[in-house]
Coordinates of C-alpha atoms (C1' of nucleotides) in Angstrom, one line a residue:
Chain A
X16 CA -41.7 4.0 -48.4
X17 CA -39.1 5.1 -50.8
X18 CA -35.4 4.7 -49.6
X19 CA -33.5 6.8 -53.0
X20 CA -30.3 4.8 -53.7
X21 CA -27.1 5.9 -53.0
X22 CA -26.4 8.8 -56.2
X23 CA -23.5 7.1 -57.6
X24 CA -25.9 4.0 -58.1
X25 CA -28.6 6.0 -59.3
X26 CA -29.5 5.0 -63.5
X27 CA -28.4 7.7 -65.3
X28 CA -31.3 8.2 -67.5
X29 CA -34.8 6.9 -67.2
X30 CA -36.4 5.4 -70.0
X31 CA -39.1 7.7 -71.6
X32 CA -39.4 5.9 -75.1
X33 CA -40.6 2.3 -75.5
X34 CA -37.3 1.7 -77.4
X35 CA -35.2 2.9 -74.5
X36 CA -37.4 0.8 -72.0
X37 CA -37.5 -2.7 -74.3
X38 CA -33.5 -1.6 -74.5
X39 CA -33.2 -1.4 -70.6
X40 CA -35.5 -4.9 -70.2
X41 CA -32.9 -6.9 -72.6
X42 CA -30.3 -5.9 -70.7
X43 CA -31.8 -7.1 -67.7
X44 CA -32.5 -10.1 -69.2
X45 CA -29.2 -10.4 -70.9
X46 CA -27.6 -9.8 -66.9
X47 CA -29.7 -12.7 -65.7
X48 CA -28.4 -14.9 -68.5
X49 CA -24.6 -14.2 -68.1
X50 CA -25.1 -14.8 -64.4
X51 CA -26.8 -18.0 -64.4
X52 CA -24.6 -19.1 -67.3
X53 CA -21.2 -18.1 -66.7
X54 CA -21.5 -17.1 -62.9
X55 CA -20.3 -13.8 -61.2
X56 CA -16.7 -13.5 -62.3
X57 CA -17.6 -13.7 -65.8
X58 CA -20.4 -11.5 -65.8
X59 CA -18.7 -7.9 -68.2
X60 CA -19.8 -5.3 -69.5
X61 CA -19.1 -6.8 -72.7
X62 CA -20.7 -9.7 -72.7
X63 CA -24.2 -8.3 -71.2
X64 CA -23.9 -5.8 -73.9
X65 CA -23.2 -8.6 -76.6
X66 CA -26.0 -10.6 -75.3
X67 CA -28.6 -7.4 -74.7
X68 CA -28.0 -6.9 -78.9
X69 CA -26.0 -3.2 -77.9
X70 CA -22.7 -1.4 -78.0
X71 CA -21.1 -0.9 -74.1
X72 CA -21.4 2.6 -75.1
X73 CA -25.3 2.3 -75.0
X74 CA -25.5 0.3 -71.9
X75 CA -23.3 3.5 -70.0
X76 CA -25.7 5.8 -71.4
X77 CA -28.5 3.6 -68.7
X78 CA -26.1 2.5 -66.3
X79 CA -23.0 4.6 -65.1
X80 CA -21.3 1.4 -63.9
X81 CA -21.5 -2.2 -63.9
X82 CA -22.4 -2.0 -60.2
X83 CA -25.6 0.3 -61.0
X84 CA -26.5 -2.4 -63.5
X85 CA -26.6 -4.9 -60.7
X86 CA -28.3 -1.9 -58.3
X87 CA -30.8 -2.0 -60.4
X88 CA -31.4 -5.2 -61.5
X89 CA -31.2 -6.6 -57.8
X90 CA -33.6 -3.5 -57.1
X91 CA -36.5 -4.5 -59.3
X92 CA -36.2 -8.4 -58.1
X93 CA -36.4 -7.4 -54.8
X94 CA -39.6 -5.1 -55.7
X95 CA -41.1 -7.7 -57.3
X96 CA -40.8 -9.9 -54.0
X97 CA -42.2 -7.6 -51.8
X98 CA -45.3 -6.4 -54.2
X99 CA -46.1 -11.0 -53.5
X100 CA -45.5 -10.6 -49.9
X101 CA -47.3 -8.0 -49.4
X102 CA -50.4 -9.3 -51.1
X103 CA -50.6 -12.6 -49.2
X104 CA -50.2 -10.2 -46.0
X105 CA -53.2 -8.3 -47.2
X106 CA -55.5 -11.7 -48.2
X107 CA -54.8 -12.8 -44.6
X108 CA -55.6 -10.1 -42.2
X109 CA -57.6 -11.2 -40.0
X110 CA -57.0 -15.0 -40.4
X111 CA -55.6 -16.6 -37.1
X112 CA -52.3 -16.8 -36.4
X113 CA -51.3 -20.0 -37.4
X114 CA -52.7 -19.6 -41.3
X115 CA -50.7 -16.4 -41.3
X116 CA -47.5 -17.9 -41.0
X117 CA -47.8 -20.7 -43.4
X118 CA -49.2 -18.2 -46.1
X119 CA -46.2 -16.1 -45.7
X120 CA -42.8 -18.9 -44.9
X121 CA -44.8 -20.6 -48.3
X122 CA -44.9 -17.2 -50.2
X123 CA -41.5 -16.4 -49.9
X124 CA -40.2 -19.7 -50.3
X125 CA -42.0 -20.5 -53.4
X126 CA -41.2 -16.8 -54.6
X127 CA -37.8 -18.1 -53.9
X128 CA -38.0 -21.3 -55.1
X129 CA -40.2 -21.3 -58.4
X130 CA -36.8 -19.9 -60.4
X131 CA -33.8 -21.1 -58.2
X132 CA -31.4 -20.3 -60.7
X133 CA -32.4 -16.7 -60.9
X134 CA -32.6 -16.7 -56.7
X135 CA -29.0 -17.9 -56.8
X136 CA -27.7 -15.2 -59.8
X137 CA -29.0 -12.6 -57.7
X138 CA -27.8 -13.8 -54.1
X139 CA -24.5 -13.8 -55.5
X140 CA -24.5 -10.6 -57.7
X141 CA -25.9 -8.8 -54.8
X142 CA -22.7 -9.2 -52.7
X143 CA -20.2 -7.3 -55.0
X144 CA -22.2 -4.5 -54.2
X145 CA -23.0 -1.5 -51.5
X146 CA -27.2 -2.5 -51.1
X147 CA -27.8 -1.7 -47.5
X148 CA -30.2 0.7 -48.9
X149 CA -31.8 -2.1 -51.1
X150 CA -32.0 -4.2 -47.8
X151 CA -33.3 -1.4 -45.9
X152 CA -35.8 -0.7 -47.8
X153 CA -37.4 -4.2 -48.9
X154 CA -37.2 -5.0 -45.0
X155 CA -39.4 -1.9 -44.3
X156 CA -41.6 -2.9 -46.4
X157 CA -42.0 -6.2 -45.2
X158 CA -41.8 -5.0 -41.6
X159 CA -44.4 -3.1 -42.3
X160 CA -46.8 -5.8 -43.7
X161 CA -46.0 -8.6 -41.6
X162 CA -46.9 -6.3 -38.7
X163 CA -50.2 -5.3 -39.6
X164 CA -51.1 -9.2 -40.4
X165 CA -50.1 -10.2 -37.7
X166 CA -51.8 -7.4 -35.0
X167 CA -55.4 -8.3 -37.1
X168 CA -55.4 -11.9 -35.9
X169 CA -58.1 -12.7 -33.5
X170 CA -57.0 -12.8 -29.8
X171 CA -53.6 -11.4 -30.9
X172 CA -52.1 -10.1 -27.7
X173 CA -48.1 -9.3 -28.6
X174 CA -46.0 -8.1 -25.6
X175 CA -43.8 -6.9 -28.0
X176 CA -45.0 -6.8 -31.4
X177 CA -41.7 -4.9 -33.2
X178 CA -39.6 -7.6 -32.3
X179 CA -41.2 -10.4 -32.5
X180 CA -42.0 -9.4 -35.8
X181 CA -38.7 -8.4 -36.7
X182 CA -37.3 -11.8 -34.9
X183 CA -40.0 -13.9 -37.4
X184 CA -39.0 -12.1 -40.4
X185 CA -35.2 -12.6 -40.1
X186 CA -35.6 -16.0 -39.0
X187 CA -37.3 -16.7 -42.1
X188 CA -35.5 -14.7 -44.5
X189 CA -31.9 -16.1 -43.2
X190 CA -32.9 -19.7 -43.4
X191 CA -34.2 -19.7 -46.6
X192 CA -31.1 -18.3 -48.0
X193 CA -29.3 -20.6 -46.1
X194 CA -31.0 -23.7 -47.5
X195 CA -30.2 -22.3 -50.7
X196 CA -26.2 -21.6 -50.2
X197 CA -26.1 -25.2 -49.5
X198 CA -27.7 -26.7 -52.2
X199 CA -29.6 -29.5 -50.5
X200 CA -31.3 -32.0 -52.4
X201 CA -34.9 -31.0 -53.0
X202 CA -36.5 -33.4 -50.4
X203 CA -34.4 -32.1 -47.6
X204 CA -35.4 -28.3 -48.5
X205 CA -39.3 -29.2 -48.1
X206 CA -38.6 -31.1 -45.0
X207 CA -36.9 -27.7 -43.9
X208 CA -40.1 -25.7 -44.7
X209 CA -42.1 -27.3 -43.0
X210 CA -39.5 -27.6 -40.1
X211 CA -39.4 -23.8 -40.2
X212 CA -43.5 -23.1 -40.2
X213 CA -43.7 -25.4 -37.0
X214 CA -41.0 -23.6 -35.5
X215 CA -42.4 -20.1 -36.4
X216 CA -45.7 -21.5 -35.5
X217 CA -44.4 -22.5 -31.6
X218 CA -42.9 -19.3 -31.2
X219 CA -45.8 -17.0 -32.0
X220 CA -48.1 -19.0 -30.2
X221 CA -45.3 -18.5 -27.7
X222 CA -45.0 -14.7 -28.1
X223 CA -49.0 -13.7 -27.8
X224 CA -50.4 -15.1 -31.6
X225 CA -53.9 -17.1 -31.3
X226 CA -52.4 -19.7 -33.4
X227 CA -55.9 -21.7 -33.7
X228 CA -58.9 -20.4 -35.3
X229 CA -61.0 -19.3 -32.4
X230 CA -64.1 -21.4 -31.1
X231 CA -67.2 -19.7 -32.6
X232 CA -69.6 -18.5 -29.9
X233 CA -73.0 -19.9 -31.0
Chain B
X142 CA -14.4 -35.8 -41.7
X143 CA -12.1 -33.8 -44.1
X144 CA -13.4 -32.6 -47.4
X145 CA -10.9 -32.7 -50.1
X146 CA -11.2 -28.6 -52.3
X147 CA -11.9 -28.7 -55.8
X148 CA -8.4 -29.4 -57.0
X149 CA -7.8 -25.8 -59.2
X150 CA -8.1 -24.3 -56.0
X151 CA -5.6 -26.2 -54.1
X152 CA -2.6 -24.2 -52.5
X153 CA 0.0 -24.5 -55.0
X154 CA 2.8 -26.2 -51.9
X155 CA 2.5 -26.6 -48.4
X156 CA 4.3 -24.6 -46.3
X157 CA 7.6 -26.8 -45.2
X158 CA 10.0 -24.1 -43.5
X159 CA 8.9 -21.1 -41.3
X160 CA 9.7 -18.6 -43.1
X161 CA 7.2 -20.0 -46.0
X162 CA 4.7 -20.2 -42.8
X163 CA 5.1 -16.9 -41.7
X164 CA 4.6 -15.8 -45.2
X165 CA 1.6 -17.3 -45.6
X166 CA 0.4 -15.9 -42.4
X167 CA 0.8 -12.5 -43.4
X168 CA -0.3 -12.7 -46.8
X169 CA -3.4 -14.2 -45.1
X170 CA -3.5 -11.6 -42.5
X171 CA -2.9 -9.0 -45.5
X172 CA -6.0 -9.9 -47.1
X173 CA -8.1 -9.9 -44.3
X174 CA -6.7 -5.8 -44.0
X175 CA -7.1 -5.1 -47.6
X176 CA -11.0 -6.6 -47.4
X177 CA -12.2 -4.5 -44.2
X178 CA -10.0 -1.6 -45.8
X179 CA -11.2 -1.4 -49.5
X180 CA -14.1 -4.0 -49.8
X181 CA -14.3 -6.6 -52.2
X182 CA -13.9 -5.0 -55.2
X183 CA -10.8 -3.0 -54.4
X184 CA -8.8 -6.6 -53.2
X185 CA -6.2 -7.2 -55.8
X186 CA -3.5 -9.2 -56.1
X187 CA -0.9 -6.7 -56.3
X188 CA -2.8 -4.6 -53.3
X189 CA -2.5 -8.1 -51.0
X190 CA 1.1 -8.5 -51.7
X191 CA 2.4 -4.8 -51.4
X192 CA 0.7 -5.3 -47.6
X193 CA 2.1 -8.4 -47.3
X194 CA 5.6 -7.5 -48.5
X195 CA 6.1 -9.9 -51.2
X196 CA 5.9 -9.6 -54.8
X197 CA 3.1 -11.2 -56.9
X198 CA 5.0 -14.0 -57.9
X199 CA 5.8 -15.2 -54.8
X200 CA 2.3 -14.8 -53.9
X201 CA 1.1 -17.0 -57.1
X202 CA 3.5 -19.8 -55.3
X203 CA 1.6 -20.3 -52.8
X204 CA -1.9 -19.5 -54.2
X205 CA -1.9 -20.5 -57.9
X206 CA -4.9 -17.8 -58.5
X207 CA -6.8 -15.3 -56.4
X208 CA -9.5 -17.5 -55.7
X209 CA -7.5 -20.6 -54.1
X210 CA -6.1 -17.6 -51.5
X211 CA -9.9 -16.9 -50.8
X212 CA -10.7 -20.5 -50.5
X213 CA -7.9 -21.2 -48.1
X214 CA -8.3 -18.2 -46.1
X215 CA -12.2 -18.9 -45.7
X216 CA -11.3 -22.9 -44.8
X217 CA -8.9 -21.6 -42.3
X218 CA -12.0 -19.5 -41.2
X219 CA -14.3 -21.8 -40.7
X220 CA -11.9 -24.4 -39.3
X221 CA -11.6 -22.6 -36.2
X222 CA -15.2 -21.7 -36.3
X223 CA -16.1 -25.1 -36.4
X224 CA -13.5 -25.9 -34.0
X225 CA -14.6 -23.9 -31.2
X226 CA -18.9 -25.1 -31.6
X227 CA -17.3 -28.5 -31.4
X228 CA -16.4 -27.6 -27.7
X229 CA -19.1 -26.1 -27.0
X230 CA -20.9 -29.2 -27.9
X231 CA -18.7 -31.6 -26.0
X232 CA -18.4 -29.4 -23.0
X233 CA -22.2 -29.8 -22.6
X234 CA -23.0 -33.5 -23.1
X235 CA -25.7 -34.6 -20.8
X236 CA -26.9 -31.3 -20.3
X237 CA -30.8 -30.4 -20.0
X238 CA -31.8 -29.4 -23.9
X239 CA -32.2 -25.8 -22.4
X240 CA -28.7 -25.1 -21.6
X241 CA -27.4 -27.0 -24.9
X242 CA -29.4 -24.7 -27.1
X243 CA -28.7 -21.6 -25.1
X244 CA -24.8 -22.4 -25.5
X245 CA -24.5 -23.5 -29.1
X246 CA -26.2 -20.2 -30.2
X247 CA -24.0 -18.3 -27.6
X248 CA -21.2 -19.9 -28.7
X249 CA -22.1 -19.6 -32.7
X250 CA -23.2 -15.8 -32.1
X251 CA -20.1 -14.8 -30.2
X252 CA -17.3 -16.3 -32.9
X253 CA -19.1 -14.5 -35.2
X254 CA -19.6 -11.3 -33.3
X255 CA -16.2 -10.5 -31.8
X256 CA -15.0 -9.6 -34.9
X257 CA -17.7 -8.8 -36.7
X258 CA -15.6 -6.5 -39.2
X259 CA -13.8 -10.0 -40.3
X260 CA -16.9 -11.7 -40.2
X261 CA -18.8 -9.6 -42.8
X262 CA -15.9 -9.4 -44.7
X263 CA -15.5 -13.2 -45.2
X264 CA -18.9 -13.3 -45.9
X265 CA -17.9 -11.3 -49.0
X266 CA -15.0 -12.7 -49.7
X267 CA -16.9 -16.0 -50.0
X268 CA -19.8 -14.9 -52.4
X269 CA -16.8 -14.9 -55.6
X270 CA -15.7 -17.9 -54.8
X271 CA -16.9 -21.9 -55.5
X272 CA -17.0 -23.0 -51.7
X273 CA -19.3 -25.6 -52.0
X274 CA -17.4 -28.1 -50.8
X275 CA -15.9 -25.7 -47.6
X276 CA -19.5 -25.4 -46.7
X277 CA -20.6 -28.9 -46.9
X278 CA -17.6 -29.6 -44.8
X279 CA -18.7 -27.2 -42.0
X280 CA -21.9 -28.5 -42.1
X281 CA -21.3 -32.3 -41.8
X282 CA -19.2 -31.0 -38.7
X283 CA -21.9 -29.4 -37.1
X284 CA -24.3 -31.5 -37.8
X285 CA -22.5 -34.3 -36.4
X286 CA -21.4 -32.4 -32.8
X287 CA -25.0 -30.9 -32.4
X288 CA -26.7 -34.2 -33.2
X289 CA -24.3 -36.2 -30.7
X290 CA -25.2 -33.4 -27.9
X291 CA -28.6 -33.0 -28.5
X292 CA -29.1 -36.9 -28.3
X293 CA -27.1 -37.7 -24.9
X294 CA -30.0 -34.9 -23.2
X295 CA -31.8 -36.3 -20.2
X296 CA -34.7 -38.1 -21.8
X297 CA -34.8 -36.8 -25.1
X298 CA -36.8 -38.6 -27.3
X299 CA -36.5 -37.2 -31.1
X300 CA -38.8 -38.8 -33.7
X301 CA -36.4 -37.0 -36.5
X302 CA -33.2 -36.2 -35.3
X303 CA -31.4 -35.5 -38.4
X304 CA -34.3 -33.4 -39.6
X305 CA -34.2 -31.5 -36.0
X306 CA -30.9 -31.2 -35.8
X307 CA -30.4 -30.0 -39.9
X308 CA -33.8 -27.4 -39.4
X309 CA -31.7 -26.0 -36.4
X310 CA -28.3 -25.9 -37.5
X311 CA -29.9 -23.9 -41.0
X312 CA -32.6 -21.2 -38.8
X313 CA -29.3 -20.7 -36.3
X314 CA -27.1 -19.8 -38.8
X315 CA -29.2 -18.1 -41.9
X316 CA -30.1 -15.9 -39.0
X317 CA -27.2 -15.0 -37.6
X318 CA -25.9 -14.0 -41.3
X319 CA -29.1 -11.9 -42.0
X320 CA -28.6 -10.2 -39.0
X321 CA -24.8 -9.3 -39.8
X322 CA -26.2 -8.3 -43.4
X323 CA -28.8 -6.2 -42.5
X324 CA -26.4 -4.1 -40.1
X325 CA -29.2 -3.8 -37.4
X326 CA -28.1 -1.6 -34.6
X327 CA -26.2 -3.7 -31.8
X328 CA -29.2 -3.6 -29.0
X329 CA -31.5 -5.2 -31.8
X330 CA -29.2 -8.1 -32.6
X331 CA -29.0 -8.5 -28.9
X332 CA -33.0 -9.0 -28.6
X333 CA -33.1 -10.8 -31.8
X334 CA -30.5 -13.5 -30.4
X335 CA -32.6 -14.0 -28.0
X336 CA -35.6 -14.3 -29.4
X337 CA -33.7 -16.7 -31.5
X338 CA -33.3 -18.8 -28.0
X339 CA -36.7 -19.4 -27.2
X340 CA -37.4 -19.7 -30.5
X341 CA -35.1 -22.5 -30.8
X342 CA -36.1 -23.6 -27.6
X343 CA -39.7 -24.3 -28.4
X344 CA -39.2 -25.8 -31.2
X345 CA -37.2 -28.8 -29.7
X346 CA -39.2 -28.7 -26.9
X347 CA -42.0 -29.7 -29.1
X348 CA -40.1 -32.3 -31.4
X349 CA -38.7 -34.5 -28.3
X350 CA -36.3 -32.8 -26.4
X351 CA -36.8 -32.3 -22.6
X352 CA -36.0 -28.4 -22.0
X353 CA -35.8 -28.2 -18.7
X354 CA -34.0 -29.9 -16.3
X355 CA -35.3 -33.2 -15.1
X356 CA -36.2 -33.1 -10.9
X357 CA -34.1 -34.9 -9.5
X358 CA -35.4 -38.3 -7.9
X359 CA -34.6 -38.7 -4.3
Chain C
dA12 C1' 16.0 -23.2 -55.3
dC13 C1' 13.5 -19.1 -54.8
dC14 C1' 12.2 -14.4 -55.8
dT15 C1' 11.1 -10.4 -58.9
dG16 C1' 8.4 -7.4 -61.7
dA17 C1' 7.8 -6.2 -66.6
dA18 C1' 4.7 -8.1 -70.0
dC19 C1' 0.3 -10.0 -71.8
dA20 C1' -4.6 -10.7 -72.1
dC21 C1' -8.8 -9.1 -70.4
dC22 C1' -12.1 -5.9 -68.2
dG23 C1' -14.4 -1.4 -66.7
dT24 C1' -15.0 3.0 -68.5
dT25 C1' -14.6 7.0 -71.7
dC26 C1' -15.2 9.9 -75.6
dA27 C1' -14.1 11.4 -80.4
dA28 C1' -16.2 10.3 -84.4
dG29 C1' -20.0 8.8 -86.7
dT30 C1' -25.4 8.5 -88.0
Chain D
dA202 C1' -29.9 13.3 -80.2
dC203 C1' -28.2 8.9 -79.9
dC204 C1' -25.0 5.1 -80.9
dT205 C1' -20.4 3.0 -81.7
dG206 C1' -16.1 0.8 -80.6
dA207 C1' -11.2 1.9 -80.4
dA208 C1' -8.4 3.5 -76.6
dC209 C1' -6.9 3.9 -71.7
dA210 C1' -6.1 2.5 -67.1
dC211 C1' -6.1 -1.3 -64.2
dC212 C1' -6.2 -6.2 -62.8
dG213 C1' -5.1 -11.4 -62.8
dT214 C1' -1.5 -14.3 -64.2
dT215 C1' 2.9 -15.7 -66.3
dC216 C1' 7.7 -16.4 -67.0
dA217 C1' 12.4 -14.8 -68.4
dA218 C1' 15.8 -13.0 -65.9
dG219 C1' 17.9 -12.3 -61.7
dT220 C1' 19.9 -13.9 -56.7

DNA sequence: ACCTGAACACCGTTCAAGT
DNA sequence: ACCTGAACACCGTTCAAGT
């Protein structure tokens, strides 16, 4: 499902040449680089434009304000995330319970994980700006996979499937941005992982999941 | 145990008459007003101390830049956030695990609901800011009232308390702050919190803590 | 001793002038 | 048609001038 940004966010143009869309792709990458370099505060127009290789005049021409820059920048990452979730949802339908939650708490985290710096730039750019309808829609989306997965175990027998799914997913998505806001040393966040599948783990198995692979009949 | 602030964003002086008190207060109050009225991105200086009812430079002798006002007002925050966990904690030493659990995530939840219009907006007040060191300072006090609780349960028998007691402290609060972010309506942060309980609940049950109350011997 | 607010440097955004 | 960058309004911060 497609939740359209608020208008004032919206990009003004889209790309239709292969100029304007290598254009838009350094200035994403130019964004990313400010950010992780010289953190939020001293992320400017300027200075993305400097580093993109283009005028600020060119840059407005794409992005009305700085804030759609981010919009949009925060909107592809969190695209991106979603397309990887959703494909480890779709590899383990049917899989018992158990396997389904340690595919999905390592897919996000190591989506997460694999370039920190980036996962960190865009937590923090995301916060100057109005992206309840970025959140919205990425959580639909993974609503809408996780549930699916999770109703094709064997023997799955949810009371209430909606929230426990929606309890899982928050769960999940909070803690690993929590590990991350405090910057624990690498050993501790692993430990946390693995704290978090066998906490997800009792509480499906809890809520109605088959967490085991069934017995075969023979 | 008291975490000293990066030093550039020390209070310029302390407060040593009332009237310097009392400014502070309101300055700290106006911010607070200016956040949940305009967002982050409309708090200025000058905005702050028009509501406040000083000029900027009075305000810059106190806080020697914007950020050190944010710092101070988010310590302040969590000071009496922490504060009030830390008596929930002592207030249910020797408790059965159950009823420990269920209050420290009562407790958490609550400070952070009642005013959940200053809660979300010191969540984005803090996103500008370098408050690594306010939130390692939280956490060592948490860490250190829920450890001491969770330990003087009836018969609990932890293999990993500090792992326990860190993979708690981080799932309780990352999702308590994703709820607030996503902006779920109020009956489905109601359900989630208490999904959150047996969540938490089964997961200590099954790392060493006794749940439910022992039966009395007789 | 403490307060004020005009002044300065910098940032987001625009638009007349270029190609 | 598209790009440029000086210009404008606004914001963080300072400091000479007031009380």
């Amino acid at each position: 499902m497609e939740v359209s940004p608020p208008r004032h966010l919206k990009a003004r143009k889209q790309p239709r040449q292969a100029r304007s869309a290598s254009t838009i792709d350094a200035i994403f990458e130019a964004t990313i680089q400010v950010l992780i370099a010289e953190g939020t505060h001293r992320l400017t127009t300027t200075r993305v434009a400097e580093r993109a290789g283009v005028s600020v005049g060119t840059m407005y021409q794409y992005f009305p304000h700085k804030q759609s820059l981010l919009y949009a920048l925060n909107e592809r990452y969190l695209d991106r995330l979603a397309e990887r979730v959703e494909m480890t949802c779709r590899t383990h339908h049917g899989r018992p319970t158990g396997e389904m939650v340690e595919a999905l708490i390592a897919a996000y985290w190591e989506a997460k994980t694999e370039r920190s710096d980036v996962t960190r730039a865009l937590y923090s750019s995301a916060v100057e700006l109005d992206n309840e309808a970025l959140i919205d829609a990425f959580a639909k989306r993974m609503d809408a996979a996780t549930r699916a997965m999770l109703l094709s175990a064997p023997n799955a027998r949810y009371e209430d499937i909606d929230l426990v799914n929606l309890t899982l997913l928050s769960v999940i998505f909070g803690t690993v941005r929590n590990v991350f806001e405090r910057n624990l040393p690498s050993s501790d966040q692993q430990a946390i992982c693995e704290e978090l599948k066998r906490m997800c783990l009792a509480y499906l198995a809890m809520a109605g999941g088959e967490v085991f692979p069934p017995i075969q009949a023979t």
